[in-house]
Short mmCIF file of C-alpha atoms and ligand atoms in Angstrom, two decimals:
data_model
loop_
_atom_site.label_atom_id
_atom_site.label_comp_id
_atom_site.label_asym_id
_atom_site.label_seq_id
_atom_site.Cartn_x
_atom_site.Cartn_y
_atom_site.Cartn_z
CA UNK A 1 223.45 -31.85 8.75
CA UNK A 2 223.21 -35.63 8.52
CA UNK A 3 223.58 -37.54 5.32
CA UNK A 4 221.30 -40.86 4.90
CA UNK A 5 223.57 -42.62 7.56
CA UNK A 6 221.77 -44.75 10.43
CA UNK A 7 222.79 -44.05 14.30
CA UNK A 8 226.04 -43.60 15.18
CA UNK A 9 226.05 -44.23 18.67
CA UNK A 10 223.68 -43.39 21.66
CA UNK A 11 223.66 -43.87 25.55
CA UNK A 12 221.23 -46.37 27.43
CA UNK A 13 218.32 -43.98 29.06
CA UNK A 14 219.71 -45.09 32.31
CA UNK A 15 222.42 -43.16 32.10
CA UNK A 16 220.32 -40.26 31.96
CA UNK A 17 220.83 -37.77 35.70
CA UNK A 18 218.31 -37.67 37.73
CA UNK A 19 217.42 -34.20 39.11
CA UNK A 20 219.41 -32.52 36.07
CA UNK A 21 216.98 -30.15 34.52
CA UNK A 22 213.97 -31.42 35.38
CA UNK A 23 212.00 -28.36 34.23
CA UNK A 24 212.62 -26.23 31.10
CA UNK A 25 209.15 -23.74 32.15
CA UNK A 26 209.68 -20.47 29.71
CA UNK A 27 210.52 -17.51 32.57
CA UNK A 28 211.68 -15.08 30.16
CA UNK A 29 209.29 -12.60 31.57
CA UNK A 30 211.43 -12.26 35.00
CA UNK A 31 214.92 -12.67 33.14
CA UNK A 32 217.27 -9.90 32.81
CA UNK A 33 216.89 -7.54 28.60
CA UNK A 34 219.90 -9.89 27.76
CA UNK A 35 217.83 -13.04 28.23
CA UNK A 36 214.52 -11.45 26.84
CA UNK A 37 216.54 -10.66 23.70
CA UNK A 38 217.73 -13.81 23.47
CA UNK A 39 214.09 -14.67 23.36
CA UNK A 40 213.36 -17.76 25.80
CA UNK A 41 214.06 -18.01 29.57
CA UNK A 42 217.18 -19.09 31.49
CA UNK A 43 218.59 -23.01 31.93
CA UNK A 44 217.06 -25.00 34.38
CA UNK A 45 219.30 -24.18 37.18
CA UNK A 46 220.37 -26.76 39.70
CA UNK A 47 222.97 -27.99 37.37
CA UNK A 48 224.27 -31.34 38.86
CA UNK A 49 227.33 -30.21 39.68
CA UNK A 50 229.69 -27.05 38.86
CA UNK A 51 228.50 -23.78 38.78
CA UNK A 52 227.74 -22.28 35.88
CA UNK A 53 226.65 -18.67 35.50
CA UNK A 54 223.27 -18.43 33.58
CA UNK A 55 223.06 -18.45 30.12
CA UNK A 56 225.38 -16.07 28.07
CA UNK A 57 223.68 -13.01 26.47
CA UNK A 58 223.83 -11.94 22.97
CA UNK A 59 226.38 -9.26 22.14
CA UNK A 60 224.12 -6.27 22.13
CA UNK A 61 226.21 -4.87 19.04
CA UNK A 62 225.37 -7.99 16.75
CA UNK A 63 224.14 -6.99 13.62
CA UNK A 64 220.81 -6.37 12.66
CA UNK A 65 219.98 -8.48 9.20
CA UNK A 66 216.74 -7.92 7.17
CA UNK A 67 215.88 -10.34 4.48
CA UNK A 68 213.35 -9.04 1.61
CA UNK A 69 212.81 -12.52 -0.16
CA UNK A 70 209.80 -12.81 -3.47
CA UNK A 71 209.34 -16.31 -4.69
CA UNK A 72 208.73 -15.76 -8.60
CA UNK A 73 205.75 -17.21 -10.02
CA UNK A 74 208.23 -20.10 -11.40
CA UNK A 75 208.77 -21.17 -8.22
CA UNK A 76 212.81 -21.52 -9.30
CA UNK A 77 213.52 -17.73 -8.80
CA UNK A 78 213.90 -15.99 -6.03
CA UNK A 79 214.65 -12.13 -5.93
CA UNK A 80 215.52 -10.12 -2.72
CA UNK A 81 217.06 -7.45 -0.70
CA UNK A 82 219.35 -7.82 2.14
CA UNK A 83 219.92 -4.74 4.67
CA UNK A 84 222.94 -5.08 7.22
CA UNK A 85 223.88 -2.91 9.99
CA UNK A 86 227.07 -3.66 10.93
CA UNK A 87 229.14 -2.31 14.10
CA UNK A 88 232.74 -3.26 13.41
CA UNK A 89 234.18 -5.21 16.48
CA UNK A 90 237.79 -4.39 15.44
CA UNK A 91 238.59 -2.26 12.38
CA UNK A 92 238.10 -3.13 8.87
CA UNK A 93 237.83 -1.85 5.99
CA UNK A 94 235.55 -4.76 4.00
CA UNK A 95 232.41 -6.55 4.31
CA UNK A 96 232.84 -9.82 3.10
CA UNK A 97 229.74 -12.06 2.49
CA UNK A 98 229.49 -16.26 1.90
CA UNK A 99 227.88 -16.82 -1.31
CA UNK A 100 226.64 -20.49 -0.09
CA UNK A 101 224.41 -21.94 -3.09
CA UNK A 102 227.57 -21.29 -4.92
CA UNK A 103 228.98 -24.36 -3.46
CA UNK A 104 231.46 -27.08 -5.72
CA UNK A 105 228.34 -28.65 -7.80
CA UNK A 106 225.93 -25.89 -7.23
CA UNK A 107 226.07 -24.77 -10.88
CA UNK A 108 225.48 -28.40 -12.26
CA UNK A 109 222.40 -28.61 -9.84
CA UNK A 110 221.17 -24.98 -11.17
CA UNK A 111 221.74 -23.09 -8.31
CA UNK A 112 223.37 -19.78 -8.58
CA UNK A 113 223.19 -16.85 -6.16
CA UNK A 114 224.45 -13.50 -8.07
CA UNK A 115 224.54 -9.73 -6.53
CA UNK A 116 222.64 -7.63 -8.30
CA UNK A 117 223.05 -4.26 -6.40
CA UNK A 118 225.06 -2.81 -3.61
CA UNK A 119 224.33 0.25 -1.48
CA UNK A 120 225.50 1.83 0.97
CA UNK A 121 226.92 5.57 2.16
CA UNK A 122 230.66 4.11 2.90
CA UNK A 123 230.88 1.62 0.34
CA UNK A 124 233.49 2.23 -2.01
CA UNK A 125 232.86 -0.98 -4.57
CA UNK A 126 232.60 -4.91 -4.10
CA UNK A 127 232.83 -7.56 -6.11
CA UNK A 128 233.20 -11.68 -6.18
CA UNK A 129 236.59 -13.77 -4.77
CA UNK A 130 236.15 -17.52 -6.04
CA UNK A 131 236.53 -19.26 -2.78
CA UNK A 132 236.99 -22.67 -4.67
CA UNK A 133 233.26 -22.59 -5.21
CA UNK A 134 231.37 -22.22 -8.68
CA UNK A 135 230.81 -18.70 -10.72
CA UNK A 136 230.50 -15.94 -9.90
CA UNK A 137 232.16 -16.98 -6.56
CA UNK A 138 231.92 -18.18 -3.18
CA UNK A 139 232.45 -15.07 -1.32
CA UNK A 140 231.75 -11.43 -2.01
CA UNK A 141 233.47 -8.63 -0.67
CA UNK A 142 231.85 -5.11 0.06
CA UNK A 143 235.01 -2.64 -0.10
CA UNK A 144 234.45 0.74 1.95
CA UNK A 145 235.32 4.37 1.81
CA UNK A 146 236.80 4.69 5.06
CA UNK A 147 238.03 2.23 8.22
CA UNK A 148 235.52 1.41 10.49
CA UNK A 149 237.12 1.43 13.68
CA UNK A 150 235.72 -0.81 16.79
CA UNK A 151 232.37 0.23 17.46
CA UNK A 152 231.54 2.11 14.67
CA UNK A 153 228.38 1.44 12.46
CA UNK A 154 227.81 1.12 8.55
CA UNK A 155 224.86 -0.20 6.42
CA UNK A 156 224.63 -1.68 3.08
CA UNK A 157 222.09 -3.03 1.03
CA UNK A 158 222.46 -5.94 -1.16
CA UNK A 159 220.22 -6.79 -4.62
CA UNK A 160 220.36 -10.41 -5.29
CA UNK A 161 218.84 -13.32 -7.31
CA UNK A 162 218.67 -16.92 -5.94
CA UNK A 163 218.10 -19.57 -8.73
CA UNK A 164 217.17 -22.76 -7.13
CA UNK A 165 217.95 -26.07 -9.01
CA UNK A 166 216.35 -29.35 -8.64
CA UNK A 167 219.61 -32.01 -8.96
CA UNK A 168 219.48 -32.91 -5.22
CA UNK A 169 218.80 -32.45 -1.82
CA UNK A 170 220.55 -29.04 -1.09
CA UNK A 171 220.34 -26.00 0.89
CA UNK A 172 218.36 -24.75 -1.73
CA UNK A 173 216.35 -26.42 -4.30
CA UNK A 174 212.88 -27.15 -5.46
CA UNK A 175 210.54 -30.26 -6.18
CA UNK A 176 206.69 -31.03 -6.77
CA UNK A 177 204.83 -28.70 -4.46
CA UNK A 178 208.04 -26.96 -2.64
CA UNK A 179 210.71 -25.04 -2.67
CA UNK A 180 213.01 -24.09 -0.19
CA UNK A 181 216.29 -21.69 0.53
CA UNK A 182 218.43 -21.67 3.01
CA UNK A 183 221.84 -19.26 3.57
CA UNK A 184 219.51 -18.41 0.15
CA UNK A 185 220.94 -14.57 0.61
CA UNK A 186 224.66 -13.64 1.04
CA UNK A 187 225.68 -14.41 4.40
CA UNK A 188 227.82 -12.25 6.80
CA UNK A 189 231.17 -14.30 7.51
CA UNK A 190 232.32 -12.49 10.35
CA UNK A 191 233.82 -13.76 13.41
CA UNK A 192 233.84 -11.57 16.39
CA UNK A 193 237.17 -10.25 17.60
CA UNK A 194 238.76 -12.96 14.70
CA UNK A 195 237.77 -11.12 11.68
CA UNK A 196 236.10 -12.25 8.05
CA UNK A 197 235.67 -15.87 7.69
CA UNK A 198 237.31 -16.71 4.15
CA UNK A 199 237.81 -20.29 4.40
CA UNK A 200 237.59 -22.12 0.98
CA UNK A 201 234.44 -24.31 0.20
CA UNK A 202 235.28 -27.96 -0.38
CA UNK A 203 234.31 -30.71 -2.67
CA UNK A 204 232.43 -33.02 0.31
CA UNK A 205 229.37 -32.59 1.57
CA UNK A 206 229.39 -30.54 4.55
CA UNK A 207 228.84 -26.51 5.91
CA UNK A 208 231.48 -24.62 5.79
CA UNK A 209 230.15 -21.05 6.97
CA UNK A 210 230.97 -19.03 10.16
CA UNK A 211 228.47 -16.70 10.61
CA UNK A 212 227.66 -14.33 13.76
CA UNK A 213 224.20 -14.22 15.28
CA UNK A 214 222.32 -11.29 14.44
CA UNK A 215 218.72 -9.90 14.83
CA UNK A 216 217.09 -11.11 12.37
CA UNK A 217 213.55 -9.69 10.25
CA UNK A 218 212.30 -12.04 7.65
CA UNK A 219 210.12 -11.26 4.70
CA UNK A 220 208.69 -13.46 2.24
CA UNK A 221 206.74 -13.02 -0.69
CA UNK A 222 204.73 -16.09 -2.32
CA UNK A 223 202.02 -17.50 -4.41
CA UNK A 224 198.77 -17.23 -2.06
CA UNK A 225 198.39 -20.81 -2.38
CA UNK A 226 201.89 -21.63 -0.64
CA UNK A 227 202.32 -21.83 2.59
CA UNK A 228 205.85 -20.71 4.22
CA UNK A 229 207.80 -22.36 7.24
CA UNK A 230 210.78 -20.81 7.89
CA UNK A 231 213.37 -18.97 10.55
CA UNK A 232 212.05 -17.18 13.05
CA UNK A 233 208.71 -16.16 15.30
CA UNK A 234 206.34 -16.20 12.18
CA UNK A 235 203.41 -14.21 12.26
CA UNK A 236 200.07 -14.27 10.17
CA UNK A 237 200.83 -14.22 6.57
CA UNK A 238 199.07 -10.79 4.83
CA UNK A 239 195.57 -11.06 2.61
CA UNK A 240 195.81 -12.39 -0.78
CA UNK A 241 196.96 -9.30 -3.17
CA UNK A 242 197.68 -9.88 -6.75
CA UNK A 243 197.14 -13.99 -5.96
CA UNK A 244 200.21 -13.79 -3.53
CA UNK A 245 200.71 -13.24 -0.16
CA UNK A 246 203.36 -12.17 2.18
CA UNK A 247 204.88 -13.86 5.39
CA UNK A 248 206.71 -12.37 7.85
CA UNK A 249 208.85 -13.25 10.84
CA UNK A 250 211.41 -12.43 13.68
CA UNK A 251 213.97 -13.82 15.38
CA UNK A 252 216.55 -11.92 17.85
CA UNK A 253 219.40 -13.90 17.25
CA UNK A 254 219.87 -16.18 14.17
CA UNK A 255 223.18 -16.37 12.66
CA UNK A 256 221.09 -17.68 8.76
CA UNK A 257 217.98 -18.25 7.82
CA UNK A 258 215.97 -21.07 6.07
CA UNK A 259 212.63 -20.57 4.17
CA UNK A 260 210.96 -23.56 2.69
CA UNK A 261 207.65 -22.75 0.24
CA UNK A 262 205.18 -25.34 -0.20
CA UNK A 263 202.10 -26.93 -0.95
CA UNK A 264 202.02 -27.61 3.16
CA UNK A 265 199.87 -29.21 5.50
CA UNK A 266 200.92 -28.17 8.79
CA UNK A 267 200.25 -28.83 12.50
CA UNK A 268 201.41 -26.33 15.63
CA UNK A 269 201.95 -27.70 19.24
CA UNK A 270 203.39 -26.00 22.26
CA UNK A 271 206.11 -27.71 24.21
CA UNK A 272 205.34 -27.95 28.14
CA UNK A 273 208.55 -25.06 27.97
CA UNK A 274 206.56 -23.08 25.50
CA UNK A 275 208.39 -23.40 22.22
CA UNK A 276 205.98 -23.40 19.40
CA UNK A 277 206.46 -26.14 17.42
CA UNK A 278 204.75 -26.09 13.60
CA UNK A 279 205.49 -28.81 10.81
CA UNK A 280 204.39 -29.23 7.28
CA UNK A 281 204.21 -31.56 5.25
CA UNK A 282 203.45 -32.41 0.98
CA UNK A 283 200.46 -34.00 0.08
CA UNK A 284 201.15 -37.62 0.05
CA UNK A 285 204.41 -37.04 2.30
CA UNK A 286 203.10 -40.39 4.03
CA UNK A 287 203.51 -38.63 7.62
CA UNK A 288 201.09 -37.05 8.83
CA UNK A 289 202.10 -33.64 10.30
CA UNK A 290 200.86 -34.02 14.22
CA UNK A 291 202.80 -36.78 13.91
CA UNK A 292 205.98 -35.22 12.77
CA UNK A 293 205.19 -32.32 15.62
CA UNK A 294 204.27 -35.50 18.32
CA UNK A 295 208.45 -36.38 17.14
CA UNK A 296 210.00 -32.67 17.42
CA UNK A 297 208.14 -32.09 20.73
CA UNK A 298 210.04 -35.23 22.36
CA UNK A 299 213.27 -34.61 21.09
CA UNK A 300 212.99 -30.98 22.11
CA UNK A 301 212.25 -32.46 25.47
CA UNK A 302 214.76 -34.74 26.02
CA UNK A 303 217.27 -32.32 24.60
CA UNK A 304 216.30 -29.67 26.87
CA UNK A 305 217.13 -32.04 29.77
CA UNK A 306 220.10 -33.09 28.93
CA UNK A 307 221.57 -29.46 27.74
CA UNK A 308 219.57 -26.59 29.07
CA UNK A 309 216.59 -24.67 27.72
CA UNK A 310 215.64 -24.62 23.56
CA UNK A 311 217.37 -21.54 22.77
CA UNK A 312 214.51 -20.54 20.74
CA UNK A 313 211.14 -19.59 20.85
CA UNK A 314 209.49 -21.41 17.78
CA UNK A 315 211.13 -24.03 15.57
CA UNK A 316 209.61 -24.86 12.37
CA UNK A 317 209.99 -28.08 10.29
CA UNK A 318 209.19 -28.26 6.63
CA UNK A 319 209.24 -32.22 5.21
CA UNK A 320 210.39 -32.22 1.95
CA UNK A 321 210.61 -34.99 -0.44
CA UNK A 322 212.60 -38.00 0.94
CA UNK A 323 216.25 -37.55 0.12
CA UNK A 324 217.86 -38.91 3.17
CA UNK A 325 219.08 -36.48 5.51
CA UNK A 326 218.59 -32.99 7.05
CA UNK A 327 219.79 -29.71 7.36
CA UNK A 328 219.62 -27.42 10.54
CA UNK A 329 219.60 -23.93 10.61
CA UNK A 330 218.16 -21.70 13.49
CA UNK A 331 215.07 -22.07 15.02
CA UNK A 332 213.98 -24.57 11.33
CA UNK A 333 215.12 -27.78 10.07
CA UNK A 334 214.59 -28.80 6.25
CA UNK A 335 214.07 -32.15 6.84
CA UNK A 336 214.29 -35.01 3.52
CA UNK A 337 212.45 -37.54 4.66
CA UNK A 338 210.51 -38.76 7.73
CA UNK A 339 213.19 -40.06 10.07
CA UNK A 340 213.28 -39.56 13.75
CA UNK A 341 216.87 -40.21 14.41
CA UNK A 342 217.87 -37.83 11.86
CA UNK A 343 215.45 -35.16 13.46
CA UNK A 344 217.01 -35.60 16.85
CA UNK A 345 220.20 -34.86 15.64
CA UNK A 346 219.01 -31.72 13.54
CA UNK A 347 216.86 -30.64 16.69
CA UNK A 348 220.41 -30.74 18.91
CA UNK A 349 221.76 -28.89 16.51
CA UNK A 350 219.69 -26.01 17.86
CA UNK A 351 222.50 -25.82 20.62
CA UNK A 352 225.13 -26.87 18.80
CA UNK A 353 225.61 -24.44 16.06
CA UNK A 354 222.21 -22.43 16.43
CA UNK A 355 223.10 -21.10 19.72
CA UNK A 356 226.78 -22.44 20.85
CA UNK A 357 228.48 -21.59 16.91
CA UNK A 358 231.41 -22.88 15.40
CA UNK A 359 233.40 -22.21 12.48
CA UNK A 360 232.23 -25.14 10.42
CA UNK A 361 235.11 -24.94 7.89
CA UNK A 362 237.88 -24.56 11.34
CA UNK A 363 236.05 -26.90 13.45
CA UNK A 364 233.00 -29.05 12.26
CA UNK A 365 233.10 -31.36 15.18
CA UNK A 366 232.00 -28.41 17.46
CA UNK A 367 228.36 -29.20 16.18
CA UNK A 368 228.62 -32.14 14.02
CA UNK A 369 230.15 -34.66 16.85
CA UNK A 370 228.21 -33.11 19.71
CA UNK A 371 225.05 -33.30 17.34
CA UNK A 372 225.76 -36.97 17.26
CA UNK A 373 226.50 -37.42 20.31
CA UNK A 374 223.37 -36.00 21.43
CA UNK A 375 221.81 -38.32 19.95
CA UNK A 376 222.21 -40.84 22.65
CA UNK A 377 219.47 -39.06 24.56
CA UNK A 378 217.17 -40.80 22.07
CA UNK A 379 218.90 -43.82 20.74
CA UNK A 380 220.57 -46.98 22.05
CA UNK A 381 224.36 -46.77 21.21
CA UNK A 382 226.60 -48.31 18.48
CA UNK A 383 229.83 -49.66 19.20
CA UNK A 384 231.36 -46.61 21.08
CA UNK A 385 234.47 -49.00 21.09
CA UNK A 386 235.17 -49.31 17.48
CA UNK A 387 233.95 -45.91 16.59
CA UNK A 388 236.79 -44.78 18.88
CA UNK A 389 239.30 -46.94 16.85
CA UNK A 390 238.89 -45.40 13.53
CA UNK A 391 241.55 -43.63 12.48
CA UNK A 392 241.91 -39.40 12.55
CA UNK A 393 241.30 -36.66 14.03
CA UNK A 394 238.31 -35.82 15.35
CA UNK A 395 239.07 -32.20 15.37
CA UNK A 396 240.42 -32.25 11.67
CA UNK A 397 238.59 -29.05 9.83
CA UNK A 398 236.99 -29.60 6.59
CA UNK A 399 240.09 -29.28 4.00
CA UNK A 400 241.45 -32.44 5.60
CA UNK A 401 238.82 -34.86 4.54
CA UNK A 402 239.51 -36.24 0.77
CA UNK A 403 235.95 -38.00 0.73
CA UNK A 404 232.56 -37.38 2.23
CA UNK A 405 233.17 -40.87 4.06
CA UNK A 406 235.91 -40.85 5.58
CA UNK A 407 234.28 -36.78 7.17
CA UNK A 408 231.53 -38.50 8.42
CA UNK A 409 232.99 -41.35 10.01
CA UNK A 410 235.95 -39.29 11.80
CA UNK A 411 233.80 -36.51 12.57
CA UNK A 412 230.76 -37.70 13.37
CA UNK A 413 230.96 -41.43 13.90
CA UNK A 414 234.64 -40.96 15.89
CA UNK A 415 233.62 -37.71 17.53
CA UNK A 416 230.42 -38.90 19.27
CA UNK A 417 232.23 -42.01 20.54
CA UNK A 418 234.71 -39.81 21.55
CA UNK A 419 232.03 -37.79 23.90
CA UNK A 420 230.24 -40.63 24.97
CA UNK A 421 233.32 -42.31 25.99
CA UNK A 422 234.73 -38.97 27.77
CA UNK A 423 231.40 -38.88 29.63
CA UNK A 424 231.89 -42.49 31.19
CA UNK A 425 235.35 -41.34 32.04
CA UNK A 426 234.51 -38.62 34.12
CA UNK A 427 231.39 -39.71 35.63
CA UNK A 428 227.92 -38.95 33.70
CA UNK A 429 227.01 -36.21 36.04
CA UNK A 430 230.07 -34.48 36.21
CA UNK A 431 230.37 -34.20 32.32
CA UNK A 432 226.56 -33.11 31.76
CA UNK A 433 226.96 -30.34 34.36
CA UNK A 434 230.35 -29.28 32.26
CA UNK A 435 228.66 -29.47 28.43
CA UNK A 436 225.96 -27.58 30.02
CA UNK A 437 228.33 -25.18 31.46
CA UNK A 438 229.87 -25.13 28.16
CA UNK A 439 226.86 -24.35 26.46
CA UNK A 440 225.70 -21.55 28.54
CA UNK A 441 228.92 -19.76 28.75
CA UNK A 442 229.06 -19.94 25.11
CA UNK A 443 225.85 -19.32 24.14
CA UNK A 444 225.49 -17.04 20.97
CA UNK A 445 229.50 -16.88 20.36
CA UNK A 446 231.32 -18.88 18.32
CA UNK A 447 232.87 -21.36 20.39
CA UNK A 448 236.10 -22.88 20.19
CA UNK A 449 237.74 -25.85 20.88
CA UNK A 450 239.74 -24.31 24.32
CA UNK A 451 236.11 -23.71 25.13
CA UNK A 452 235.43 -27.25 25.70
CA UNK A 453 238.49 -27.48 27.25
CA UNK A 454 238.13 -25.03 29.76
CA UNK A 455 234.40 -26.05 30.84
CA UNK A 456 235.97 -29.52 30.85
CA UNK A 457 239.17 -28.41 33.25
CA UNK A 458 238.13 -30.43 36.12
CA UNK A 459 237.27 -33.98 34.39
CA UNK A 460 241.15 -34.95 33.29
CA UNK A 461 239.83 -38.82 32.52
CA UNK A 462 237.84 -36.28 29.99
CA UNK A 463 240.08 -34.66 28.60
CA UNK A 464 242.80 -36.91 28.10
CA UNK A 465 239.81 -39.23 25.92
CA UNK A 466 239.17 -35.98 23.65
CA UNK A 467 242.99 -35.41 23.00
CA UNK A 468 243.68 -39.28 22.38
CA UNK A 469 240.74 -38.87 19.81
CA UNK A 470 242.36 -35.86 18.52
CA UNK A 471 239.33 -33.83 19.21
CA UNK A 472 241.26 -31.68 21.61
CA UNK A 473 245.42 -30.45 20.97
CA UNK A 474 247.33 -30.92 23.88
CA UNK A 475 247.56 -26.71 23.58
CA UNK A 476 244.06 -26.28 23.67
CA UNK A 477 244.50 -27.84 27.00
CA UNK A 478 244.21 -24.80 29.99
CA UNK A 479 246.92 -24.64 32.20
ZN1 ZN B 1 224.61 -32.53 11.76
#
């Protein structure tokens, strides 16, 4: 996400490679299941230098998630049903679920996210842990009959009410003409092959989920007069029945989901790759939706040609009233306010933390500074030099931070000039071909930071920036 900040730093256009990735054409059709699932076609190949191996495949035993969602007539209630099939990737004997809305301040804002219901053949009981966050809790926890050993399969269903409050520019919230919900239903906090993700939520403003991908059905029931952008490959919404309508949509691999409801006026555009692009916006939004499509399209493509193929086939983007700031989640971006910097940075955080994950509690800068960073395809720089200077760690995780400040400044501000500053150390061409290495051979995990390091082995004058700038430990280092 970006709070209303202005640029952090960017890299002159001429520092862009010629030959890298000059076409992102969609040739999913040819690709290998493991690409079709993943929905779009393979990197440009001819990666400057290195060799990569194509883009990383799902894990084909990733959950499959189905999200039942009914907007209430109020427009400030939403009621739903969550399905999960789950194949354990190392015994357990829990579910445990991320209660999101319930974040520190979410109950003064009037948002609350309860469990209504559980269901499910092995479970046993569940209930709420606190996780620092506001009643009834942060996290919930699905207890089950037996141990699911590695490889074996349970499902559960999961009653629950969102209330969405109006005190701010959240992940969930309403205002004239539109609502909107994202990580609106509880959210799976697994890590592959770590285990649950129970990190604490914190007072600043920041994510601080870890969620795997998993195939992902969307439903959404509205007011006929709304129209919904959300996650996914949307289809046609259904007739008019009762004066509502429902919307549905797909999407292989998201690892959450964002739905925004609204009195829309949208526009749809095809990149020259073949991502379907659709944006909405409120009467009197004062951008005119083409226009906010005309924006997305650009920074898709020069994205794309920096770091690989859009890992997804659509991406929707829902204006909502002007707030300052955005919030990504896969394949849709609730954007507050027409900015194009701050969709850039949402848009490259289709890559970094849509496809390439991250714990975001563990290690924000795995999306937050390369989100910045990528912003330089876009924007002239700031001063890379004093950015560098600030003091902390760029790879601090989110308990270390006392202030929302001093986060975005060490995280983002430091950990972009940290990047840039790594790439002019090892040679522009050099370090694209690695991040895109990086990316690919992460794609759909959650990465972490020995990841970097190892796509990142050959460039030393890299690597010793990103440990000076405490991004990197000197034991993440391979070797
Ligand atoms: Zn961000």
């Amino acid at each position: 996400m970006t709070a209303r900040r202005r640029a952090v730093l960017a890299v002159a256009a001429l520092l862009l490679v010629p030959g890298c990735g000059t076409s992102f054409a969609d040739t999913v059709a040819a690709e290998a299941r493991a690409s079709a699932d993943a929905g779009r076609g393979v990197p440009p190949g001819d990666p400057a230098e290195g060799d990569c191996a194509e883009r990383a495949a799902p894990d084909p035993d990733r959950p499959r998630v189905g999200l039942d969602f009914r907007l209430d007539d109020d427009l400030r209630t939403v009621t739903g049903t969550e399905t999960v099939v789950f194949t354990a990737d190392r015994a357990t004997v829990e579910l445990v679920f991320r209660l999101v809305p319930n974040a520190p301040g979410a109950a003064a804002e009037g948002n609350r996210l309860t469990v209504d219901a559980v269901r499910g053949e092995d479970v046993a009981g569940s209930g709420y842990e606190d996780g620092q966050a506001d009643g009834p809790g942060g996290l919930y926890v699905i207890r089950l009959e037996r141990e699911l050993e590695a490889g074996d399969e349970t499902q559960v269903a999961l009653d629950f009410t969102l209330l969405l409050g109006s005190g701010g520019f959240e992940r969930v919230g309403t205002a004239e003409g539109v609502s909107w919900w994202a990580s609106g239903a509880p959210l799976l906090a697994r890590e592959p092959g770590v285990g649950w993700a129970r990190d604490p939520f914190v007072g600043i403003l920041g994510e601080t989920a870890t969620s795997p991908v998993a195939d992902t059905h969307i439903r959404v029931s509205a007011p006929a007069a709304l129209t919904v952008l959300m996650t996914g490959d949307q289809d046609e919404p259904s007739a008019v029945r009762d004066g509502r309508r429902t919307w549905t949509a797909t999407e292989p691999v998201a690892r959450d989901v964002s739905v925004a409801v609204g009195e829309f006026a949208t526009a749809t555009t095809t990149t020259p790759g073949g991502v379907r692009v659709t944006t909405g916006v409120l009467p009197d939004a004062g951008m005119p939706a083409d226009g906010l499509a005309d924006w997305t399209v650009e920074a898709i493509g020069d994205l794309a040609e920096r770091f690989g193929a859009f890992p997804y086939r659509t991406l929707t983007v829902p204006l909502l009233p002007d707030r300052g700031g955005g919030i990504e989640y896969p394949s849709s971006i609730l954007l507050a306010g027409a900015d194009q910097l701050v969709l850039l940075h949402e848009v490259a955080h289709m890559w970094f933390y849509g496809m390439v994950g991250d714990s975001q509690f563990r290690d924000p800068w795995l999306d937050e500074a390369f989100a910045s960073y990528a912003e330089s395809v876009g924007f002239p720089p700031g001063d890379v030099a004093q950015q560098l200077a600030l003091p902390g760690d760029v790879g601090a995780a989110m308990d270390q931070f006392s202030e929302s400040g001093q986060y975005f400044e060490q995280v983002y501000g430091k950990g972009a000039a940290a990047l840039l500053t790594a790439r002019d150390a090892a040679g522009p061409r050099a370090f694209d071909a690695a991040v895109r290495c990086y990316v690919d051979a992460n794609a759909w995990t959650i990465a972490t930071p020995d990841d970097v390091a190892r796509a990142l082995a050959d460039l030393p004058a890299a690597l010793d920036v990103l440990v000076d700038a405490g991004a990197l430990r000197p034991e993440d280092l391979p070797g």
